[in-house]
Amino acid sequence: MLDSKIPGGPLADKWTQYKNNIRLVNPANKRLIDVIVVGTGLAGSSAAASLAEMGYNVKAFCFQDSPRRAHSIAAQGGINAAKNYQNDGDSVHRLFYDTIKGGDYRSREANVHRLAEVSTSIIDQCVAQGVPFAREYGGLLDNRSFGGVQVSRTFYAKGQTGQQLLLGAYSALSRQISKGKVKMYNRHEMMDVVLVNGKARGIIARNLVTGEIQRHSAHAVVLATGGYGNVFFLSTNAMGSNVSAAWKAHRKGAFMANPCFTQIHPTCIPVSGHYQSKLTLMSESLRNDGRIWVPKKKEDAEAVRKGALKPTQIAEEDRDYYLERRYPAFGNLVPRDVASRAAKERCDAGFGVNETGEAVYLDYASAIERYGKTEANVRGLENPNAEEIRRLGKEVVKAKYGNLFDMYRQITDDNPYETPMKIYPAVHYTMGGLWVDYNLMTTVPGLYAAGEANFSDHGANRLGASALMQGLADGYFVLPYTIGDYLAEDIRTGAIANDSAEFMEAEQAVREQLNRFVSNNGTVPVDDFHRRLGRIMWDNCGMARNKEGLTQAIADIASLREEFYAKVRVPGTTTGFNPELDKAGRVADFLELGELMCKDALEREESCGGHFREEYQTEEGEALRRDDEFTFVSAWEHQGNPSQAKLHQEELVYDNIELKQRSYK
Amino acid sequence: MNLTLKVWRQNGPQDKGKLETHQLTGVTGDMSFLEMMDVLNDQIIRDGGDPIAFDHDCREGICGMCSMFINGEAHGPGRGVTTCQLHMRSFKDGDTITIEPWRASAFPVVKDLAVDRGAFDRIIQAGGYVSVNTSGETLDANAIPIPKADADEAFNAATCIGCGACVATCKNASAMLFVSAKVSQFALLPQGQPERKRRVLRMVEQMDKEGFGNCTNTGACAVECPKGIDLTNIARMNRDFLNASLTGE
Ligand SMILES: Cc1cc2nc3c(=O)[nH]c(=O)nc-3n(C[C@H](O)[C@H](O)[C@H](O)COP(=O)(O)OP(=O)(O)OC[C@H]3O[C@@H](n4cnc5c(N)ncnc54)[C@H](O)[C@@H]3O)c2cc1C
Ligand code: SF4
Ligand code: FES
């Protein structure tokens, strides 16, 4: 049985009581303890900085040339916190409730409540660090609203919230690096975790510049290595985002939880060609003011696709604002999974609006008009003409979303102030990840997972602006406590040797895999296999899944994996800077993960959140959960081939919330 | 479109390096510059050659990792864009494009087009932070109102992505724009005041130690900066530096 180690007591008191009762390590002893943090995104930077401040010796790793470049930097829209500054009825309980409901009742109550509790400290902390959040004229912090909720609790810094938060965490990390409390390893990749007597005691790392293989020992290892959306090849993730660290941990005994729970984000720029290397997200904040539609008439959609008709020529009554039509209560602000599926439904039915038929409109015309009128009033203009109103409205929209509009224009060569944007869903985030207990410890003692790398808080669908919250909560406020409780046992252990048999064996295995790649006499580039894997995943384990497709995908991935090892060409050698070699290792792991994701999706015979099994839907086409049979977390234990993984279930118990069919109508 | 690409190849910091010429066909305007490089590398790998190494990650202009000097301009011909945001529609059929790494002695070449910008990290480590512990036990975030104009200006300075285009563009390889952006962010906010003098002194000292050149006010950096970091930041830093030098920490 999986023990999630949820503390006793009433939900709202659990975390406080837990903190009051854990063991602490005194400052002198902390100096004797080493912790490795892999990853310097929001979760990793904040964890490394906090642990170092507390007195532990920290080694931190990232594969980019600087910790500041982690994928978190790209987050656009904002970060949630239950501050209730807007006085719109927000509270810790409401944030907790929204997150559980948004996650379609597949997350753990105690973790989510703790997240909501610490959310307010995150904002305080970031402001103290000098993070320049958006403010109102009165000098106080501004908020916006995001999908799936009815309050404004999202703090933001224009469309660069992730950047500003990460630079805040990076500055805290830099402060500790300068003090010598964190030793930073840039351009280093974790190749494996090392277990000694069943406990995580270090990692094997590779210097990506020289190719040198290194053994690093520690008393505990934290993986904050991000999500694995790139298994789909095309996603909104940064090019280097990968599953390898988590997958290596999985192979060493850490269970993977709910791997099939993937978030497909409704508002991304559609695919434009075969060469495409990644997809670009248009922040969800755009759904605040933008209206999503497709033509009501098929002939209009066809004419648009052929370029014979412009969207601005389609009359109001001939437009189908399908989200507002289907979900009047939430309208364009339904959760992401719902919005994505609705777009797919319209496009599959033949109403798509670009050449491939896979795009819908996101229209700012009415927002521009609305803001323009308000602005005209504010400025006391009498009888402004339509053009004047539009000009004022565009200024407001520019101030709010300017950088996103610019980005759209650069990529598509279209002007979104004048014509609606075209958007389509794309892979964005992975709710699944390493299984962790309440302490954020995986099933391997001493091995922790934080941020997107773990599965903990978002159930089957994550609400917008909650990943940044979770990453910083884990790193600043949760791990620093929970890890101490574990390390209290280690104060007499002394330094861990890095030349034990376990380390040497792990190092040897890493060397063998690298040699195998560069000495393979293949001809096909790594990306070719990655792209093909992505296609299999998108077609069969994407927005809609079914038994037949998943079964086929499992077989296809296994044979693609064989072909990969037979035919891949990895140029260069194992020494020196060799990005193709780095990529080969990551794609090898994706080729295993994909198979496990399909197996997980196959065995979860229900629809929930981002996991939509066509066999299980309501008459209106909404996801049909099967709570009596599937109110559990699937935690997979590695057993050789991914499709032979063994299932462990963690029952989800809802004492404080009533399980309901989600409704956003 | 068909292109002739002259790409800098260099095996490491000690190697002399040279331009290598490649022909590439079938490039479309919707491709990003880095996607064009992917297509070129795909071709090189299939031909049994050694692909061109370059840095990149987010491919949406925010991580600051991509760094190509294209036809004599940092991040190429576009204004306000990084290399990854440059699209091939900025070029035309038959063009010859020269692609080089950032050149500055403080940014040694790692391989081909990838350089080592560790100096930037060390400058931040010298003082680019507010010394506050991450306990969460700080003032309430709304305890100190900050005028919107100050907050916005601090934000503008804080949007620097640390790409190094300013250094690559400057004929003296000066890092003033980068350093002043960070100094300004904190100088404009109440949280930054207690360490204001100490911060500017230490960061400038580290900048000099890294071997960046002097600023001679040519302003080329701000022209090529993809994030529009303003020259007024340099003026602000100079004032702060002078003040701190005269009055001490
Ligand atoms: C375009 C975009 C916009 C988003 N916008 C929002 C938003 O507005 N609000 C929100 O809440 N969330 C948003 N998200 C989601 C959010 O950004 C991420 O979930 C979150 O930043 C992940 O943070 P992390 O710290 O867990 O991991 P990451 O930031 O992904 O960091 C991973 C780190 O691990 C390192 N690493 C990985 N593998 C290895 C290895 N093998 N060896 C060594 N190092 C390794 C990397 O170098 C990196 O430092 C967005 C995501 C995307 C893609
Ligand atoms: S100031 Fe501009 S050019 Fe220089 S590092 Fe920052 S973003 Fe790049
Ligand atoms: S790849 Fe991130 S800015 Fe260009």
PDB file of N, CA, C and O and ligand atoms in Angstrom, chain B residues 34 55-66 82-85 161, ligand 3:
ATOM      1  N   LEU B  34      15.970  29.855 -36.215  1.00  0.00           N
ATOM      2  CA  LEU B  34      16.515  28.628 -35.616  1.00  0.00           C
ATOM      3  C   LEU B  34      15.940  27.386 -36.278  1.00  0.00           C
ATOM      4  O   LEU B  34      16.610  26.354 -36.365  1.00  0.00           O
ATOM      5  N   ASP B  55      23.317  27.836 -29.072  1.00  0.00           N
ATOM      6  CA  ASP B  55      22.512  27.843 -27.859  1.00  0.00           C
ATOM      7  C   ASP B  55      21.091  28.290 -28.150  1.00  0.00           C
ATOM      8  O   ASP B  55      20.871  29.213 -28.933  1.00  0.00           O
ATOM      9  N   HIS B  56      20.129  27.671 -27.488  1.00  0.00           N
ATOM     10  CA  HIS B  56      18.718  28.049 -27.636  1.00  0.00           C
ATOM     11  C   HIS B  56      17.966  27.244 -26.603  1.00  0.00           C
ATOM     12  O   HIS B  56      18.429  26.206 -26.148  1.00  0.00           O
ATOM     13  N   ASP B  57      16.789  27.707 -26.194  1.00  0.00           N
ATOM     14  CA  ASP B  57      15.947  26.859 -25.369  1.00  0.00           C
ATOM     15  C   ASP B  57      14.473  27.206 -25.526  1.00  0.00           C
ATOM     16  O   ASP B  57      13.720  26.438 -26.094  1.00  0.00           O
ATOM     17  N   CYS B  58      14.072  28.406 -25.090  1.00  0.00           N
ATOM     18  CA  CYS B  58      12.633  28.696 -25.089  1.00  0.00           C
ATOM     19  C   CYS B  58      12.065  28.888 -26.489  1.00  0.00           C
ATOM     20  O   CYS B  58      10.924  28.578 -26.755  1.00  0.00           O
ATOM     21  N   ARG B  59      12.865  29.432 -27.368  1.00  0.00           N
ATOM     22  CA  ARG B  59      12.435  29.784 -28.728  1.00  0.00           C
ATOM     23  C   ARG B  59      11.219  30.700 -28.730  1.00  0.00           C
ATOM     24  O   ARG B  59      10.394  30.643 -29.640  1.00  0.00           O
ATOM     25  N   GLU B  60      11.096  31.501 -27.706  1.00  0.00           N
ATOM     26  CA  GLU B  60      10.080  32.542 -27.784  1.00  0.00           C
ATOM     27  C   GLU B  60      10.570  33.861 -27.204  1.00  0.00           C
ATOM     28  O   GLU B  60       9.775  34.684 -26.749  1.00  0.00           O
ATOM     29  N   GLY B  61      11.878  34.054 -27.209  1.00  0.00           N
ATOM     30  CA  GLY B  61      12.396  35.378 -26.909  1.00  0.00           C
ATOM     31  C   GLY B  61      12.465  35.747 -25.442  1.00  0.00           C
ATOM     32  O   GLY B  61      12.489  36.924 -25.113  1.00  0.00           O
ATOM     33  N   ILE B  62      12.514  34.755 -24.551  1.00  0.00           N
ATOM     34  CA  ILE B  62      12.463  35.138 -23.147  1.00  0.00           C
ATOM     35  C   ILE B  62      13.593  34.533 -22.303  1.00  0.00           C
ATOM     36  O   ILE B  62      13.958  35.093 -21.285  1.00  0.00           O
ATOM     37  N   CYS B  63      14.164  33.408 -22.733  1.00  0.00           N
ATOM     38  CA  CYS B  63      15.181  32.785 -21.881  1.00  0.00           C
ATOM     39  C   CYS B  63      16.543  33.451 -22.055  1.00  0.00           C
ATOM     40  O   CYS B  63      17.408  33.358 -21.188  1.00  0.00           O
ATOM     41  N   GLY B  64      16.748  34.100 -23.196  1.00  0.00           N
ATOM     42  CA  GLY B  64      18.022  34.788 -23.429  1.00  0.00           C
ATOM     43  C   GLY B  64      19.143  33.874 -23.859  1.00  0.00           C
ATOM     44  O   GLY B  64      20.310  34.260 -23.865  1.00  0.00           O
ATOM     45  N   MET B  65      18.821  32.654 -24.237  1.00  0.00           N
ATOM     46  CA  MET B  65      19.885  31.706 -24.546  1.00  0.00           C
ATOM     47  C   MET B  65      20.399  31.856 -25.987  1.00  0.00           C
ATOM     48  O   MET B  65      21.587  31.739 -26.243  1.00  0.00           O
ATOM     49  N   CYS B  66      19.505  32.109 -26.940  1.00  0.00           N
ATOM     50  CA  CYS B  66      19.951  32.164 -28.331  1.00  0.00           C
ATOM     51  C   CYS B  66      20.794  33.412 -28.543  1.00  0.00           C
ATOM     52  O   CYS B  66      20.565  34.436 -27.916  1.00  0.00           O
ATOM     53  N   THR B  82      14.767  38.581 -30.548  1.00  0.00           N
ATOM     54  CA  THR B  82      15.926  37.709 -30.368  1.00  0.00           C
ATOM     55  C   THR B  82      16.094  36.859 -31.632  1.00  0.00           C
ATOM     56  O   THR B  82      15.193  36.814 -32.481  1.00  0.00           O
ATOM     57  N   THR B  83      17.199  36.141 -31.708  1.00  0.00           N
ATOM     58  CA  THR B  83      17.449  35.294 -32.874  1.00  0.00           C
ATOM     59  C   THR B  83      16.305  34.304 -33.094  1.00  0.00           C
ATOM     60  O   THR B  83      15.869  34.078 -34.219  1.00  0.00           O
ATOM     61  N   CYS B  84      15.788  33.749 -32.004  1.00  0.00           N
ATOM     62  CA  CYS B  84      14.749  32.728 -32.156  1.00  0.00           C
ATOM     63  C   CYS B  84      13.442  33.312 -32.660  1.00  0.00           C
ATOM     64  O   CYS B  84      12.593  32.601 -33.173  1.00  0.00           O
ATOM     65  N   GLN B  85      13.269  34.631 -32.495  1.00  0.00           N
ATOM     66  CA  GLN B  85      12.019  35.257 -32.953  1.00  0.00           C
ATOM     67  C   GLN B  85      12.127  35.838 -34.353  1.00  0.00           C
ATOM     68  O   GLN B  85      11.158  36.350 -34.893  1.00  0.00           O
ATOM     69  N   ILE B 161      16.857  40.060 -20.551  1.00  0.00           N
ATOM     70  CA  ILE B 161      16.919  38.595 -20.572  1.00  0.00           C
ATOM     71  C   ILE B 161      18.345  38.072 -20.459  1.00  0.00           C
ATOM     72  O   ILE B 161      18.572  36.863 -20.568  1.00  0.00           O
TER      73      ILE B 161
HETATM   74  S1  FES C   3      15.813  30.648 -27.405  1.00  0.00           S
HETATM   75 FE1  FES C   3      15.121  31.691 -25.631  1.00  0.00          FE
HETATM   76  S2  FES C   3      15.377  33.750 -26.181  1.00  0.00           S
HETATM   77 FE2  FES C   3      15.823  32.732 -28.017  1.00  0.00          FE
END
